[in-house]
Short mmCIF file of N, CA and C and ligand atoms in Angstrom, two decimals:
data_model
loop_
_atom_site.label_atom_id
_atom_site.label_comp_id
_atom_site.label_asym_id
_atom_site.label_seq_id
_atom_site.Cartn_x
_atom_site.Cartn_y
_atom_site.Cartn_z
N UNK A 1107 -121.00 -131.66 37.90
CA UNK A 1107 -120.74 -133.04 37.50
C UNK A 1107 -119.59 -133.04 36.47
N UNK A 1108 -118.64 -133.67 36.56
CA UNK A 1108 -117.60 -133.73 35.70
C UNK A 1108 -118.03 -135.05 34.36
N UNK A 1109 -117.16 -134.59 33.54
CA UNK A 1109 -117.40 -134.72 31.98
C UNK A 1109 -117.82 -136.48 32.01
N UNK A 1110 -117.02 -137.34 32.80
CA UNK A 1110 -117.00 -138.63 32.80
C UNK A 1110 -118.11 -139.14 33.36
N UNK A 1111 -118.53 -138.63 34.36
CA UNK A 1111 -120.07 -138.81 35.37
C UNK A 1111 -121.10 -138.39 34.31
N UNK A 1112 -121.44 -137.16 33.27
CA UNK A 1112 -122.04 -136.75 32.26
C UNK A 1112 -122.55 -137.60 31.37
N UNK A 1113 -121.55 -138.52 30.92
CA UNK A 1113 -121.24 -139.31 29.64
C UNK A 1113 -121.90 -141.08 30.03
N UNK A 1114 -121.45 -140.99 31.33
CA UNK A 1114 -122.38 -142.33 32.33
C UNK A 1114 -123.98 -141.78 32.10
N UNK A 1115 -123.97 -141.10 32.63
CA UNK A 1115 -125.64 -140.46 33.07
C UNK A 1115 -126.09 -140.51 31.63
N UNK A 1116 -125.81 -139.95 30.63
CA UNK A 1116 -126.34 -140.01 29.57
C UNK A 1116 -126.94 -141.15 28.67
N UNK A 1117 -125.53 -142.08 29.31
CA UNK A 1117 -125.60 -143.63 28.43
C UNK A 1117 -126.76 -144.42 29.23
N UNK A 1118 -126.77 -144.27 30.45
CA UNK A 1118 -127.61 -144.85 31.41
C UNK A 1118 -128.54 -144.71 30.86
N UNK A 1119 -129.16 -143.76 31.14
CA UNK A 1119 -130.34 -143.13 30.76
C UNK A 1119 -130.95 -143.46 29.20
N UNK A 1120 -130.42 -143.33 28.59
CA UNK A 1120 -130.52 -143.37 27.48
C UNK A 1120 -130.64 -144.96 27.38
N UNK A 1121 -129.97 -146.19 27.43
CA UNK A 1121 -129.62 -147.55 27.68
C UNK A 1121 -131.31 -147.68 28.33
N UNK A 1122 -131.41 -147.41 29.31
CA UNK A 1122 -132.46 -148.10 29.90
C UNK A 1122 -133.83 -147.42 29.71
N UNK A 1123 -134.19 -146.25 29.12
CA UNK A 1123 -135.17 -145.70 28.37
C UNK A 1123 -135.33 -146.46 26.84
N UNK A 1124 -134.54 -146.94 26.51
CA UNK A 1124 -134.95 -147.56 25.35
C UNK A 1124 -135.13 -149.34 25.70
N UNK A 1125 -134.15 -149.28 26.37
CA UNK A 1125 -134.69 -150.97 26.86
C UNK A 1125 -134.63 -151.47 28.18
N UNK A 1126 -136.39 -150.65 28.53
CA UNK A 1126 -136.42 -150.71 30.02
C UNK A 1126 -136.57 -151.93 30.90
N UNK A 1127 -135.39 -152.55 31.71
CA UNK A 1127 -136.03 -153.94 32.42
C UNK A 1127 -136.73 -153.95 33.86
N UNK A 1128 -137.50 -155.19 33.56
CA UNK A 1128 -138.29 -155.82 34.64
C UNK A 1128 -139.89 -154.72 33.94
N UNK A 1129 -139.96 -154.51 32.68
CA UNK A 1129 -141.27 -153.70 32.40
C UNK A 1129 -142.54 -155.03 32.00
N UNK A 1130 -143.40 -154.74 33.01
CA UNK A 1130 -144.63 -155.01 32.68
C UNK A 1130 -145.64 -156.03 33.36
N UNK A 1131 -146.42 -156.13 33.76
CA UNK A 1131 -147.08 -156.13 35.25
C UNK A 1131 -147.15 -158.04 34.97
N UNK A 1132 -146.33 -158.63 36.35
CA UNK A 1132 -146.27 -159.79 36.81
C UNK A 1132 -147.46 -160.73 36.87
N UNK A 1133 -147.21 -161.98 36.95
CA UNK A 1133 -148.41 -162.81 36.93
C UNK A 1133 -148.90 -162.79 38.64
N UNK A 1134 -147.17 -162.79 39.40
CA UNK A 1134 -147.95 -163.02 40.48
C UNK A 1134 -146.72 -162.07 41.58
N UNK A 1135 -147.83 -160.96 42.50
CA UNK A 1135 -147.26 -160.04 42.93
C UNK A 1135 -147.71 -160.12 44.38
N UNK A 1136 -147.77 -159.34 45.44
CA UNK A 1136 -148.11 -159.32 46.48
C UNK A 1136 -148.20 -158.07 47.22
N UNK A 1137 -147.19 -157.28 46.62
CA UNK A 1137 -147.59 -155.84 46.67
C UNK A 1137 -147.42 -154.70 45.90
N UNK A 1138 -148.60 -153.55 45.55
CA UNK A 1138 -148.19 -152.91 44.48
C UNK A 1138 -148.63 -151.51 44.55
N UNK A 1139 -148.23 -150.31 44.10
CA UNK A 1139 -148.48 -149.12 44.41
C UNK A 1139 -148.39 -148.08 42.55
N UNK A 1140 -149.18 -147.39 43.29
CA UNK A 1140 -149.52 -147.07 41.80
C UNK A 1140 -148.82 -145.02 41.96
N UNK A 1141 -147.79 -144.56 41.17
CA UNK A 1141 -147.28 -143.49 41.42
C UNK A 1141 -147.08 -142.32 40.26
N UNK A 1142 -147.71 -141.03 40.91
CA UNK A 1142 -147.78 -139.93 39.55
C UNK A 1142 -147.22 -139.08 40.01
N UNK A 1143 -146.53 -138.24 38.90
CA UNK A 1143 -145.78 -137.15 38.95
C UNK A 1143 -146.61 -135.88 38.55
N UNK A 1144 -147.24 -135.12 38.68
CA UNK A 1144 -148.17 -134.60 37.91
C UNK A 1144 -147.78 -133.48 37.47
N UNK A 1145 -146.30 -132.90 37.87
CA UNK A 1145 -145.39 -131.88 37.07
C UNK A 1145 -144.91 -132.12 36.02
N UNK A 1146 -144.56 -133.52 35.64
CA UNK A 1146 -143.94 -133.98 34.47
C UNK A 1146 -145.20 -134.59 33.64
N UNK A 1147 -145.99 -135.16 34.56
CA UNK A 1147 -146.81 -136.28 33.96
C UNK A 1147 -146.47 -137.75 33.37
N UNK A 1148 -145.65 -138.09 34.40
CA UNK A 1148 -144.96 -140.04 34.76
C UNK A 1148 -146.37 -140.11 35.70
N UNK A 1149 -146.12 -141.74 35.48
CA UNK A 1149 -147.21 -142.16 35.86
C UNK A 1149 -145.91 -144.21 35.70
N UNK A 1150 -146.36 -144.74 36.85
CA UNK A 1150 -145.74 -145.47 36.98
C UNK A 1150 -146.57 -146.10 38.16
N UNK A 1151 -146.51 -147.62 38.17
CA UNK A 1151 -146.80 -148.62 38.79
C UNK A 1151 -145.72 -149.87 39.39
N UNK A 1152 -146.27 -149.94 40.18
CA UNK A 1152 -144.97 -151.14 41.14
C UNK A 1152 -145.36 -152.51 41.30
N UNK A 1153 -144.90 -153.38 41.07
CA UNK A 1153 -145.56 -154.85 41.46
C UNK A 1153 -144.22 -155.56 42.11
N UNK A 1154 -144.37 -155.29 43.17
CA UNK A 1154 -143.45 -156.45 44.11
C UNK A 1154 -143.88 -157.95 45.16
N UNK A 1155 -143.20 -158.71 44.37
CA UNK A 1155 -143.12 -159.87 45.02
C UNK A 1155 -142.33 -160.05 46.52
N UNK A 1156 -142.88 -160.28 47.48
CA UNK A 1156 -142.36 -160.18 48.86
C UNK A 1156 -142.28 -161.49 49.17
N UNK A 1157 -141.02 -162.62 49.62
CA UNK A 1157 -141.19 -163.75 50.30
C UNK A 1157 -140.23 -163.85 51.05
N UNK A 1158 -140.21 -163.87 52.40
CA UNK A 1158 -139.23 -164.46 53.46
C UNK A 1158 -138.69 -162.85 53.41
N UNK A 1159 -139.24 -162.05 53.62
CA UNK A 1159 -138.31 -160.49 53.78
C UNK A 1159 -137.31 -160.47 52.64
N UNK A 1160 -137.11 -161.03 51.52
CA UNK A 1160 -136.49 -160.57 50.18
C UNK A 1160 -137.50 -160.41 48.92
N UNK A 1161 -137.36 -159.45 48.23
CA UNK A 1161 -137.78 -158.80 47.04
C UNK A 1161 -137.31 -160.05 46.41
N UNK A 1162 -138.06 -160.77 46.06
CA UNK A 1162 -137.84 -161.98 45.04
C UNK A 1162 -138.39 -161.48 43.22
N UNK A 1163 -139.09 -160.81 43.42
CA UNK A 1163 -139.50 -160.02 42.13
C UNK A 1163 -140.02 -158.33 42.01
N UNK A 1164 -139.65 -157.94 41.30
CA UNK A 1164 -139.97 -156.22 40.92
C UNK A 1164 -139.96 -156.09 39.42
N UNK A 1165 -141.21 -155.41 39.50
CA UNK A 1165 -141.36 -155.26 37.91
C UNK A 1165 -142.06 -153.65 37.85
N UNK A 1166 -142.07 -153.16 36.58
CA UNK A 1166 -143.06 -151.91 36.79
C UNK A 1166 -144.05 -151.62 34.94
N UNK A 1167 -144.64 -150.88 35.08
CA UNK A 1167 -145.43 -150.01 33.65
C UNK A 1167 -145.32 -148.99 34.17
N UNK A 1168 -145.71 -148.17 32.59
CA UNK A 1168 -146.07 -146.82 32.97
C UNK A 1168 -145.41 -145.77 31.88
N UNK A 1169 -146.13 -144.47 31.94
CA UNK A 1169 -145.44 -143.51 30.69
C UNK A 1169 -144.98 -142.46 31.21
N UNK A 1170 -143.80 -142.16 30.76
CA UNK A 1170 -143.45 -140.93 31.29
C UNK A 1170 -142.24 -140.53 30.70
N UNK A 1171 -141.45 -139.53 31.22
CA UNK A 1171 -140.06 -139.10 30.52
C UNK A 1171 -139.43 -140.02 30.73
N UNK A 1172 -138.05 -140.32 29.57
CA UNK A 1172 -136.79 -140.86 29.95
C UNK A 1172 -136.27 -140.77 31.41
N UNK A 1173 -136.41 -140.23 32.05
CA UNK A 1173 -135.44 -139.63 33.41
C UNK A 1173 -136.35 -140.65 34.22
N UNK A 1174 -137.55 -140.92 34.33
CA UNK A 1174 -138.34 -141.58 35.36
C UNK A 1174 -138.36 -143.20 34.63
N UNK A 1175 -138.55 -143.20 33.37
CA UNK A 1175 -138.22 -144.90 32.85
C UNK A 1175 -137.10 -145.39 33.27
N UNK A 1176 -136.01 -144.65 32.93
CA UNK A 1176 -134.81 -145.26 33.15
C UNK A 1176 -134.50 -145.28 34.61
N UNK A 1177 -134.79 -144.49 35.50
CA UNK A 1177 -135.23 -144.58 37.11
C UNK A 1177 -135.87 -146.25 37.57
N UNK A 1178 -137.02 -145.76 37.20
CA UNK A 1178 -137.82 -146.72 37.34
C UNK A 1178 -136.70 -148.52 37.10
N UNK A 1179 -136.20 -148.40 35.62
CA UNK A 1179 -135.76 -149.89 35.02
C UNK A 1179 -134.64 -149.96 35.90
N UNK A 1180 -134.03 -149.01 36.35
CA UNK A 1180 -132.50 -149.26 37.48
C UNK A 1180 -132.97 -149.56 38.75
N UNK A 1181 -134.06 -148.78 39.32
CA UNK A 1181 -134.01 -149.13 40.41
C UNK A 1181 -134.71 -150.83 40.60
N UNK A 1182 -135.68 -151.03 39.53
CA UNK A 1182 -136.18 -152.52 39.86
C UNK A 1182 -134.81 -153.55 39.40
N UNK A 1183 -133.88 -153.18 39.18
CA UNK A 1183 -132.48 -154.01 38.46
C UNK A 1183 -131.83 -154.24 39.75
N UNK A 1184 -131.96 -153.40 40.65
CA UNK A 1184 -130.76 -153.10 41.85
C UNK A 1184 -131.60 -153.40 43.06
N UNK A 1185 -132.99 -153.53 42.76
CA UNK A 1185 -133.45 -153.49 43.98
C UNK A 1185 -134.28 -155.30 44.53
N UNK A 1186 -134.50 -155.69 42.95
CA UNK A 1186 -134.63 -157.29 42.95
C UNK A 1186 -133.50 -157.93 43.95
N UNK A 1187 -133.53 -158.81 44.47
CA UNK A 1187 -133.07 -160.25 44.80
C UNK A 1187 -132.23 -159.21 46.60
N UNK A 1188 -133.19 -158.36 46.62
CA UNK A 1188 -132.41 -157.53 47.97
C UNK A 1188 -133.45 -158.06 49.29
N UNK A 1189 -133.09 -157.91 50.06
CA UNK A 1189 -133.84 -158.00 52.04
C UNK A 1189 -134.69 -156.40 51.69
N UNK A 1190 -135.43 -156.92 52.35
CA UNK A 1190 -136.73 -155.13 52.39
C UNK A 1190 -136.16 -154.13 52.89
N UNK A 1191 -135.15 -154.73 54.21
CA UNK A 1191 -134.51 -153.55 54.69
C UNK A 1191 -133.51 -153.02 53.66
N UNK A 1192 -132.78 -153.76 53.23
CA UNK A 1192 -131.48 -153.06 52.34
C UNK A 1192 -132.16 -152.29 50.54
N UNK A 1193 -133.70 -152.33 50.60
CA UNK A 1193 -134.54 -151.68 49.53
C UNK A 1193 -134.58 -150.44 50.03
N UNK A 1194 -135.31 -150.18 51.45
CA UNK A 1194 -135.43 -149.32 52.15
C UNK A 1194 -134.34 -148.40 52.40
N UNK A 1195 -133.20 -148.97 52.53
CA UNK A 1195 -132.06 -148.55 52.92
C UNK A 1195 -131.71 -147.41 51.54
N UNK A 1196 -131.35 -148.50 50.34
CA UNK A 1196 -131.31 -147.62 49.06
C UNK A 1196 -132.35 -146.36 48.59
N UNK A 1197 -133.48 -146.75 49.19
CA UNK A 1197 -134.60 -145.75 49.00
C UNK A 1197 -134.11 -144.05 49.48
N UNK A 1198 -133.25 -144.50 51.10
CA UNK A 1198 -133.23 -143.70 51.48
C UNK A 1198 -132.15 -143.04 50.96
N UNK A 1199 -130.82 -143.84 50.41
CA UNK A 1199 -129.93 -143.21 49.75
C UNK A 1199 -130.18 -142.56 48.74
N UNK A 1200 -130.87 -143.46 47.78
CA UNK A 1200 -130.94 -142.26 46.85
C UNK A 1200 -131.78 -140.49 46.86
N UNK A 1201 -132.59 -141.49 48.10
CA UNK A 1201 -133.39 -139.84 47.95
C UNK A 1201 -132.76 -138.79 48.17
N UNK A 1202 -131.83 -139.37 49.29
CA UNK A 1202 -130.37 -137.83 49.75
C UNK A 1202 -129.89 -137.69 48.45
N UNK A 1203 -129.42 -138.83 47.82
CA UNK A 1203 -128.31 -138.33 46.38
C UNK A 1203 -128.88 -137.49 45.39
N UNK A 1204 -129.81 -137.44 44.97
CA UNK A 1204 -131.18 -137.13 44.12
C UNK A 1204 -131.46 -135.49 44.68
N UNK A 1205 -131.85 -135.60 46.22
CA UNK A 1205 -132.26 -133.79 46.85
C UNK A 1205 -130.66 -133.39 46.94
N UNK A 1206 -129.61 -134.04 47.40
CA UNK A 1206 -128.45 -133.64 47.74
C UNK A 1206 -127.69 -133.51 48.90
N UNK A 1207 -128.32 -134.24 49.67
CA UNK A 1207 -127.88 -134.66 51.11
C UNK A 1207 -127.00 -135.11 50.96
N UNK A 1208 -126.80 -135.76 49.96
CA UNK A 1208 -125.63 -137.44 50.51
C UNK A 1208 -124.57 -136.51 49.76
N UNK A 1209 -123.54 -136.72 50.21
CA UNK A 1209 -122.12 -135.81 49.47
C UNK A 1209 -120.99 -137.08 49.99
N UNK A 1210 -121.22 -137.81 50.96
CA UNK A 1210 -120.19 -139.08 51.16
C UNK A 1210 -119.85 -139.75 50.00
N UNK A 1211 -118.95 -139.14 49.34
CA UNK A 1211 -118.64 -140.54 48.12
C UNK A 1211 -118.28 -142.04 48.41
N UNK A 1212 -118.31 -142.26 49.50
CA UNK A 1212 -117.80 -144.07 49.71
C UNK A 1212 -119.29 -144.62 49.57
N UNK A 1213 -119.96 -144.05 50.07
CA UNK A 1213 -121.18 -144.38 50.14
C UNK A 1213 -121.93 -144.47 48.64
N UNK A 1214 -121.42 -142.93 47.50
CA UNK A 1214 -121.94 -142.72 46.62
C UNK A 1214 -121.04 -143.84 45.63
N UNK A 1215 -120.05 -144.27 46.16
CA UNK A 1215 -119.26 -145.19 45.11
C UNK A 1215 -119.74 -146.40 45.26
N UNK A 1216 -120.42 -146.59 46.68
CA UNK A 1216 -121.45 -148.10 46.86
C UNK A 1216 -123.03 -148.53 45.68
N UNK A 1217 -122.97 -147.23 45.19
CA UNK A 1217 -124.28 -147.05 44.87
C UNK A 1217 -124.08 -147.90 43.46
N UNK A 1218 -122.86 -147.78 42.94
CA UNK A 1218 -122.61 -147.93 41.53
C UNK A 1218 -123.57 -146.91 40.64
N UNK A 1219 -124.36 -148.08 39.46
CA UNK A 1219 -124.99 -146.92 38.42
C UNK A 1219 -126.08 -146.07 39.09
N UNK A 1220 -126.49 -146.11 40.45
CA UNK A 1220 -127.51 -145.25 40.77
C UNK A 1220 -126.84 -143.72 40.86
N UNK A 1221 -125.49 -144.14 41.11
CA UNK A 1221 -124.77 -142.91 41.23
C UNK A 1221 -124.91 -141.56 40.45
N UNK A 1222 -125.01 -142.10 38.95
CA UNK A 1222 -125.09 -140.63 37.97
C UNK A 1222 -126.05 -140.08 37.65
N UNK A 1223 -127.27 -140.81 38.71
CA UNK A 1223 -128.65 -139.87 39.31
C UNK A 1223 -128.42 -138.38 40.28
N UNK A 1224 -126.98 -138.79 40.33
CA UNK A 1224 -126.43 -137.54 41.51
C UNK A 1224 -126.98 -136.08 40.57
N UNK A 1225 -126.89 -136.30 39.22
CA UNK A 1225 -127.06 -134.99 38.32
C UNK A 1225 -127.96 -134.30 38.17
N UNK A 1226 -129.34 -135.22 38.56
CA UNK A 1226 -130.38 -134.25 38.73
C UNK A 1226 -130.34 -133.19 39.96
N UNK A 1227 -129.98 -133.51 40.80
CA UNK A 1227 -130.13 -132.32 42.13
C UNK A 1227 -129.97 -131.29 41.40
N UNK A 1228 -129.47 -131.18 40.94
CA UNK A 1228 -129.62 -129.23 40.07
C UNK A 1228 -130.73 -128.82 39.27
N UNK A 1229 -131.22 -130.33 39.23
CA UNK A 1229 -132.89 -129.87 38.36
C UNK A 1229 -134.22 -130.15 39.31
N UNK A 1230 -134.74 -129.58 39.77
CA UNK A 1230 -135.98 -129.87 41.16
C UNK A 1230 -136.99 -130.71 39.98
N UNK A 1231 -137.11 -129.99 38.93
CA UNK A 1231 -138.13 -130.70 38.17
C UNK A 1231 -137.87 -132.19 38.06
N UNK A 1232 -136.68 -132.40 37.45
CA UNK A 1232 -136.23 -133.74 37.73
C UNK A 1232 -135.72 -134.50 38.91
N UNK A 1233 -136.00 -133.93 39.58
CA UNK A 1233 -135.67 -134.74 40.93
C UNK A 1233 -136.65 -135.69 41.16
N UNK A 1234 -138.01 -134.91 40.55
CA UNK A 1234 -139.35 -135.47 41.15
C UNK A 1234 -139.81 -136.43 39.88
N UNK A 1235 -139.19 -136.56 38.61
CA UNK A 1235 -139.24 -137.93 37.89
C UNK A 1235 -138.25 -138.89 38.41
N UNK A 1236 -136.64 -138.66 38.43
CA UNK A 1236 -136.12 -139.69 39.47
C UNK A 1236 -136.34 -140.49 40.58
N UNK A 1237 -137.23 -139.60 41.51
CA UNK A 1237 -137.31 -140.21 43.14
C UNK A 1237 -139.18 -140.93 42.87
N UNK A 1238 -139.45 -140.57 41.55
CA UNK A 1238 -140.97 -141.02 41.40
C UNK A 1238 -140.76 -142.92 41.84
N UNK A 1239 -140.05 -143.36 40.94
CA UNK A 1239 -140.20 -145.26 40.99
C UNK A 1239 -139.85 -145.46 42.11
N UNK A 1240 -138.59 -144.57 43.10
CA UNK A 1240 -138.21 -145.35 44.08
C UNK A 1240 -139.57 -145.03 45.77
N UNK A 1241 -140.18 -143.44 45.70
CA UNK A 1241 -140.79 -143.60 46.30
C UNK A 1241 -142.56 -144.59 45.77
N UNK A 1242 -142.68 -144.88 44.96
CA UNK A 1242 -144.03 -145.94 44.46
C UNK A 1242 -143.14 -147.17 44.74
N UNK A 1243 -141.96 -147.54 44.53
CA UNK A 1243 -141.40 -148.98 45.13
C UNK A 1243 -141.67 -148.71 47.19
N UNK A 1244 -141.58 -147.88 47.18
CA UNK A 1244 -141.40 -147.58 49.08
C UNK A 1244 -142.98 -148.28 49.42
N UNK A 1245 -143.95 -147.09 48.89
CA UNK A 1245 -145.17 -147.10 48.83
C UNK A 1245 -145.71 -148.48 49.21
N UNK A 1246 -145.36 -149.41 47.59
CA UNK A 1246 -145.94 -150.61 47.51
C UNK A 1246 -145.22 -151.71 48.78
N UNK A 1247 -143.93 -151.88 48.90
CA UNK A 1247 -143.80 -152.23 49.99
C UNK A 1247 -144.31 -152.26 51.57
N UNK A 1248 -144.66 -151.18 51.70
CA UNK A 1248 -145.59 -150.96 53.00
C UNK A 1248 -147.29 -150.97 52.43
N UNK A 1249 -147.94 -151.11 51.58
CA UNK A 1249 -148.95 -151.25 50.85
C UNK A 1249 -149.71 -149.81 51.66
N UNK A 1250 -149.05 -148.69 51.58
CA UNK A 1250 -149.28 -147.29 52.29
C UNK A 1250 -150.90 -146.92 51.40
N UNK A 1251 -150.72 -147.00 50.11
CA UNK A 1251 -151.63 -146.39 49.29
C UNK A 1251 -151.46 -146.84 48.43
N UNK A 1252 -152.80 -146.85 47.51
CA UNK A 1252 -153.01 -147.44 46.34
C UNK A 1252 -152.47 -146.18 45.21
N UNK A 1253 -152.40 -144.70 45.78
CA UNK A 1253 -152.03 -144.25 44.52
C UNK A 1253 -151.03 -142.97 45.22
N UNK A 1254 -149.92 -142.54 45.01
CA UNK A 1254 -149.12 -141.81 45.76
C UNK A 1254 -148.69 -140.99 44.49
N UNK A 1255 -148.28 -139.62 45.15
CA UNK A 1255 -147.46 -138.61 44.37
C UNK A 1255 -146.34 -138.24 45.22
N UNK A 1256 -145.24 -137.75 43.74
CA UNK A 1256 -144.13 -137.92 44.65
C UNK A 1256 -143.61 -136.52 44.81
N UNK A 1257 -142.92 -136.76 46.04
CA UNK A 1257 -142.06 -135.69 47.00
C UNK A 1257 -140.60 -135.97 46.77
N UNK A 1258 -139.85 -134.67 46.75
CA UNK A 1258 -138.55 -134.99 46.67
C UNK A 1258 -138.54 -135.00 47.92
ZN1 LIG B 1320 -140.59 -136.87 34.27
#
């Protein structure tokens, strides 16, 4: 990762671990999934609002490292006011960017700030606090399980 991508990732992270948005469980939700990391010990919850096939609301709780809060507060930032498919879609991007599949930068330059998540792939440990919110956002969308652990 070069010095400028470093200095993003850091601020990110840092920015949205201290002031995480969309935190703290909705009045009114429709689907929700409950997700643990049990290597790190994150623990995170999903409450999505589903109407007309758009994410009209996403919110989350939960304790865990910086790397999975600030996960967590980006992906419900980017993933609000989207079609289920184009949630899904990102789900799947990041999970390549995150394990290291995705190496297309047009694609990785689409991503904007999800982008300087690219930095964990060199850490497996952190892969699996990163990809924690977006697979418990997957989860709750398909209402798969009430309580999921995550896979890079
Ligand atoms: Zn973690």
């Amino acid at each position: 990762m070069d010095n400028e991508l470093k200095e993003l990732y850091q601020q990110v992270i840092l920015d949205h671990n201290k002031s995480p948005r969309n935190y703290g469980k909705p009045e009114n939700y429709n689907h929700f999934a409950e997700g643990y990391n049990p290597l790190c010990g994150d623990h995170v919850d999903v409450y999505i609002k589903v109407e007309n096939g758009i994410v009209e609301d996403v919110r989350f709780e939960g304790s865990g490292c910086a790397i999975s809060k600030s996960s967590a507060s980006l992906m419900t930032s980017i993933v609000k006011g989207k079609k289920v498919e184009e949630a899904e879609k990102l789900f799947d991007n990041f999970h390549d960017l995150v394990t290291g599949k995705l190496d297309d930068e047009a694609v990785i330059s689409e991503m904007g700030k999800l982008a300087v998540f690219q930095g964990v792939r060199d850490f497996p440990a952190r892969v699996k606090c990163a990809s924690l919110p977006w697979h418990t956002m997957k989860s709750a969308l398909h209402d798969e399980a009430t309580k999921i652990t995550s896979e890079p």
